[in-house]
mmCIF file of C-alpha atoms in Angstrom:
data_model
loop_
_atom_site.group_PDB
_atom_site.id
_atom_site.type_symbol
_atom_site.label_atom_id
_atom_site.label_comp_id
_atom_site.label_asym_id
_atom_site.label_seq_id
_atom_site.Cartn_x
_atom_site.Cartn_y
_atom_site.Cartn_z
ATOM 1 C CA MET F 1 54.396 122.429 14.343
ATOM 2 C CA LYS F 2 52.614 125.593 15.485
ATOM 3 C CA SER F 3 51.423 123.751 18.592
ATOM 4 C CA LEU F 4 54.995 122.682 19.385
ATOM 5 C CA SER F 5 56.235 126.269 19.043
ATOM 6 C CA LYS F 6 53.536 127.501 21.418
ATOM 7 C CA THR F 7 54.448 124.789 23.924
ATOM 8 C CA VAL F 8 58.146 125.658 23.774
ATOM 9 C CA LEU F 9 57.305 129.354 24.141
ATOM 10 C CA ALA F 10 55.040 128.645 27.145
ATOM 11 C CA ILE F 11 57.726 126.551 28.853
ATOM 12 C CA PHE F 12 60.351 129.206 28.195
ATOM 13 C CA ALA F 13 58.070 131.941 29.584
ATOM 14 C CA THR F 14 57.368 129.839 32.696
ATOM 15 C CA GLY F 15 61.085 129.299 33.201
ATOM 16 C CA VAL F 16 61.862 133.006 32.884
ATOM 17 C CA LEU F 17 59.052 133.924 35.275
ATOM 18 C CA SER F 18 60.190 131.289 37.796
ATOM 19 C CA CYS F 19 63.767 132.537 37.624
ATOM 20 C CA ALA F 20 62.619 136.120 38.182
ATOM 21 C CA VAL F 21 60.497 135.194 41.188
ATOM 22 C CA PHE F 22 63.059 132.900 42.791
ATOM 23 C CA SER F 23 66.074 135.110 42.090
ATOM 24 C CA GLN F 24 64.409 137.889 44.087
ATOM 25 C CA GLN F 25 63.808 135.424 46.905
ATOM 26 C CA ALA F 26 67.399 134.223 46.648
ATOM 27 C CA GLN F 27 68.613 137.808 47.155
ATOM 28 C CA ALA F 28 67.031 137.783 50.595
ATOM 29 C CA THR F 29 69.512 137.620 53.454
ATOM 30 C CA PRO F 30 68.783 134.924 56.036
ATOM 31 C CA ILE F 31 70.447 134.779 59.439
ATOM 32 C CA ALA F 32 73.176 132.189 59.922
ATOM 33 C CA GLY F 33 75.170 131.211 62.971
ATOM 34 C CA ASN F 34 75.142 129.944 66.522
ATOM 35 C CA ILE F 35 74.487 131.762 69.805
ATOM 36 C CA ASN F 36 75.000 130.400 73.341
ATOM 37 C CA PHE F 37 73.344 131.362 76.634
ATOM 38 C CA ALA F 38 73.804 130.403 80.283
ATOM 39 C CA GLY F 39 72.624 131.419 83.717
ATOM 40 C CA ALA F 40 70.192 130.000 86.224
ATOM 41 C CA VAL F 41 66.489 129.246 86.249
ATOM 42 C CA GLN F 42 63.791 128.758 88.812
ATOM 43 C CA PHE F 43 61.200 126.171 87.809
ATOM 44 C CA ASN F 44 57.658 125.751 89.082
ATOM 45 C CA THR F 45 58.966 122.874 91.275
ATOM 46 C CA THR F 46 62.230 122.097 93.072
ATOM 47 C CA SER F 47 62.768 118.827 91.161
ATOM 48 C CA LEU F 48 63.767 118.476 87.507
ATOM 49 C CA ALA F 49 61.573 115.374 87.307
ATOM 50 C CA THR F 50 58.365 117.358 87.766
ATOM 51 C CA ALA F 51 59.251 120.757 86.279
ATOM 52 C CA SER F 52 56.960 121.997 83.507
ATOM 53 C CA ARG F 53 57.922 125.664 83.181
ATOM 54 C CA VAL F 54 60.651 128.198 83.804
ATOM 55 C CA VAL F 55 59.188 130.734 86.217
ATOM 56 C CA THR F 56 62.238 133.023 86.350
ATOM 57 C CA TRP F 57 65.458 133.306 84.340
ATOM 58 C CA PHE F 58 68.630 134.728 85.922
ATOM 59 C CA ASP F 59 71.770 135.981 84.206
ATOM 60 C CA SER F 60 75.310 135.419 85.546
ATOM 61 C CA PHE F 61 74.820 138.256 88.055
ATOM 62 C CA ALA F 62 71.459 136.923 89.330
ATOM 63 C CA ASN F 63 69.421 139.587 87.510
ATOM 64 C CA PRO F 64 65.909 138.163 86.993
ATOM 65 C CA GLY F 65 64.358 138.052 83.526
ATOM 66 C CA HIS F 66 67.710 137.661 81.759
ATOM 67 C CA SER F 67 70.405 135.217 80.689
ATOM 68 C CA THR F 68 74.018 135.799 79.684
ATOM 69 C CA VAL F 69 75.490 135.372 76.186
ATOM 70 C CA GLN F 70 78.426 132.937 76.284
ATOM 71 C CA VAL F 71 81.548 132.541 74.151
ATOM 72 C CA GLY F 72 81.232 130.658 70.869
ATOM 73 C CA GLY F 73 78.819 132.837 68.909
ATOM 74 C CA THR F 74 79.321 132.441 65.163
ATOM 75 C CA GLY F 75 78.098 133.950 61.907
ATOM 76 C CA ASP F 76 75.702 136.852 62.346
ATOM 77 C CA PHE F 77 75.774 136.427 66.144
ATOM 78 C CA ALA F 78 79.577 136.663 66.414
ATOM 79 C CA ALA F 79 79.435 140.424 67.042
ATOM 80 C CA ILE F 80 77.406 139.955 70.260
ATOM 81 C CA ALA F 81 80.033 140.064 73.013
ATOM 82 C CA PRO F 82 80.200 137.276 75.595
ATOM 83 C CA GLY F 83 78.760 138.559 78.849
ATOM 84 C CA THR F 84 75.999 140.550 77.123
ATOM 85 C CA GLN F 85 72.692 140.392 78.963
ATOM 86 C CA ALA F 86 69.828 138.813 76.964
ATOM 87 C CA ASN F 87 66.163 139.446 77.767
ATOM 88 C CA MET F 88 64.168 136.256 78.404
ATOM 89 C CA THR F 89 60.393 135.839 78.361
ATOM 90 C CA GLN F 90 58.953 134.360 81.516
ATOM 91 C CA PRO F 91 57.279 132.142 82.223
ATOM 92 C CA TRP F 92 58.358 129.656 79.563
ATOM 93 C CA ILE F 93 55.990 126.676 79.545
ATOM 94 C CA PHE F 94 57.749 123.679 77.990
ATOM 95 C CA SER F 95 55.416 120.897 79.159
ATOM 96 C CA SER F 96 53.233 120.861 77.226
ATOM 97 C CA SER F 97 54.911 122.741 74.398
ATOM 98 C CA THR F 98 53.743 126.354 74.269
ATOM 99 C CA PRO F 99 54.726 128.821 71.523
ATOM 100 C CA THR F 100 56.657 131.649 73.160
ATOM 101 C CA PRO F 101 57.071 134.893 71.181
ATOM 102 C CA GLY F 102 60.312 136.651 72.085
ATOM 103 C CA LEU F 103 61.711 133.760 74.149
ATOM 104 C CA TRP F 104 65.017 135.611 73.952
ATOM 105 C CA SER F 105 66.197 138.906 72.495
ATOM 106 C CA VAL F 106 69.688 140.344 72.381
ATOM 107 C CA GLY F 107 71.847 142.416 70.029
ATOM 108 C CA GLY F 108 68.867 143.369 67.853
ATOM 109 C CA PHE F 109 67.819 139.729 67.314
ATOM 110 C CA THR F 110 64.620 138.137 68.642
ATOM 111 C CA PHE F 111 63.775 134.430 68.776
ATOM 112 C CA ASP F 112 60.133 133.314 68.668
ATOM 113 C CA LEU F 113 59.841 129.715 69.866
ATOM 114 C CA LEU F 114 57.173 127.832 67.899
ATOM 115 C CA SER F 115 57.351 124.415 69.558
ATOM 116 C CA SER F 116 59.504 122.386 71.932
ATOM 117 C CA THR F 117 59.963 118.758 72.897
ATOM 118 C CA ILE F 118 61.295 117.272 76.119
ATOM 119 C CA VAL F 119 64.137 114.966 75.088
ATOM 120 C CA THR F 120 65.092 113.810 78.611
ATOM 121 C CA GLN F 121 63.449 114.497 81.950
ATOM 122 C CA ASP F 122 64.268 112.844 85.261
ATOM 123 C CA ALA F 123 65.488 113.999 88.675
ATOM 124 C CA SER F 124 69.061 114.412 87.377
ATOM 125 C CA ASN F 125 68.626 115.819 83.848
ATOM 126 C CA LEU F 126 66.297 117.962 81.801
ATOM 127 C CA SER F 127 66.940 118.407 78.090
ATOM 128 C CA ILE F 128 64.605 120.227 75.712
ATOM 129 C CA SER F 129 64.842 120.876 71.987
ATOM 130 C CA GLY F 130 62.695 123.224 69.963
ATOM 131 C CA THR F 131 62.240 125.154 66.762
ATOM 132 C CA GLY F 132 61.281 128.694 65.956
ATOM 133 C CA ILE F 133 62.058 131.817 63.965
ATOM 134 C CA VAL F 134 64.853 134.294 64.622
ATOM 135 C CA SER F 135 64.618 137.806 63.140
ATOM 136 C CA GLY F 136 66.137 141.248 63.395
ATOM 137 C CA ASN F 137 68.860 143.623 62.222
ATOM 138 C CA GLY F 138 67.454 143.823 58.677
ATOM 139 C CA PHE F 139 67.789 140.083 58.002
ATOM 140 C CA ASP F 140 64.959 137.886 56.787
ATOM 141 C CA PRO F 141 63.183 135.800 59.433
ATOM 142 C CA THR F 142 65.067 132.490 59.552
ATOM 143 C CA ASN F 143 64.416 129.025 60.986
ATOM 144 C CA MET F 144 66.284 128.323 64.205
ATOM 145 C CA ASP F 145 66.779 125.215 66.341
ATOM 146 C CA TRP F 146 66.785 125.732 70.128
ATOM 147 C CA SER F 147 68.359 123.529 72.795
ATOM 148 C CA PHE F 148 68.096 123.874 76.585
ATOM 149 C CA THR F 149 69.748 121.687 79.234
ATOM 150 C CA THR F 150 70.076 121.651 83.015
ATOM 151 C CA GLN F 151 71.148 119.046 85.537
ATOM 152 C CA SER F 152 71.185 118.206 89.207
ATOM 153 C CA ALA F 153 73.865 115.948 90.671
ATOM 154 C CA LYS F 154 72.289 112.850 92.223
ATOM 155 C CA GLY F 155 68.844 114.295 91.492
ATOM 156 C CA LYS F 156 68.938 116.709 94.439
ATOM 157 C CA THR F 157 66.174 119.298 94.756
ATOM 158 C CA HIS F 158 67.062 122.994 94.428
ATOM 159 C CA THR F 159 65.302 126.323 94.319
ATOM 160 C CA ALA F 160 67.405 127.373 91.278
ATOM 161 C CA PHE F 161 69.295 125.345 88.653
ATOM 162 C CA SER F 162 72.115 126.359 86.341
ATOM 163 C CA PHE F 163 71.325 126.006 82.643
ATOM 164 C CA SER F 164 72.924 126.237 79.252
ATOM 165 C CA ALA F 165 71.135 126.840 75.978
ATOM 166 C CA ASN F 166 71.904 127.642 72.382
ATOM 167 C CA GLY F 167 70.274 128.471 69.090
ATOM 168 C CA VAL F 168 71.462 127.564 65.598
ATOM 169 C CA ALA F 169 70.024 129.472 62.626
ATOM 170 C CA ALA F 170 70.066 127.666 59.302
ATOM 171 C CA PRO F 171 68.864 129.346 56.090
ATOM 172 C CA ASP F 172 66.098 127.493 54.261
ATOM 173 C CA SER F 173 67.127 126.138 50.863
ATOM 174 C CA GLY F 174 63.518 125.553 49.767
ATOM 175 C CA SER F 175 63.567 128.159 46.985
ATOM 176 C CA ALA F 176 66.467 126.433 45.226
ATOM 177 C CA VAL F 177 64.662 123.087 45.396
ATOM 178 C CA ALA F 178 61.441 124.641 44.051
ATOM 179 C CA LEU F 179 63.303 126.250 41.145
ATOM 180 C CA LEU F 180 64.951 122.946 40.272
ATOM 181 C CA GLY F 181 61.534 121.264 40.340
ATOM 182 C CA PHE F 182 60.082 123.798 37.885
ATOM 183 C CA VAL F 183 63.000 123.348 35.508
ATOM 184 C CA LEU F 184 62.730 119.538 35.589
ATOM 185 C CA ILE F 185 58.971 119.655 34.951
ATOM 186 C CA GLY F 186 59.533 121.958 31.983
ATOM 187 C CA ILE F 187 62.189 119.673 30.521
ATOM 188 C CA GLU F 188 59.954 116.611 30.902
ATOM 189 C CA VAL F 189 56.974 118.342 29.228
ATOM 190 C CA LEU F 190 59.176 119.443 26.340
ATOM 191 C CA ARG F 191 60.680 115.940 25.983
ATOM 192 C CA ARG F 192 57.227 114.338 25.818
ATOM 193 C CA LYS F 193 55.971 116.857 23.269
ATOM 194 C CA LEU F 194 58.981 116.286 21.028
ATOM 195 C CA ARG F 195 58.665 112.512 21.340
ATOM 196 C CA ASN F 196 54.953 112.624 20.438
ATOM 197 C CA ARG F 197 55.707 114.798 17.385
ATOM 198 C CA LEU F 198 58.422 112.481 16.135
ATOM 199 C CA THR F 199 56.341 109.294 16.457
#
């Protein structure tokens, strides 16, 4: 019986410790919301079919090295006014995927692109998706999905192409899953101990 009491005490202590650790993590404040950008880009070629990097970004007023925040920002990005100029890192090499620290920064937020994938690329369309980390304004660094698209009617060549892009930040729910896992393991260990004692 002493052994059972020690086991129950150990499981209880583990549960309390896990709750303490994960409740502190749960108090962290991740970033949530959507932010939209647009402008123009100059690629390393004049055809979307062969482009592999953005050489220069342009905002709505043709200022190089920038893009323009568009309507539709939500959550923690909602306070960034449409028309705000965002700083863009150049060049951005997307083929092959190259991590790009500070791909964009605006309103106290910075997005570090970790990886990207070309979804569609031909003479008429270029679509890229990626993932990274957004941080800033006292929030915890948070996972963010990135999407970039541009097009050319009938696959015509150009020196600059219009683009649209957006980022969606989604808080990670991993700590809640880990806590649930610890609790379930503790319950199973206790159930087995009790069953072995009763048989």
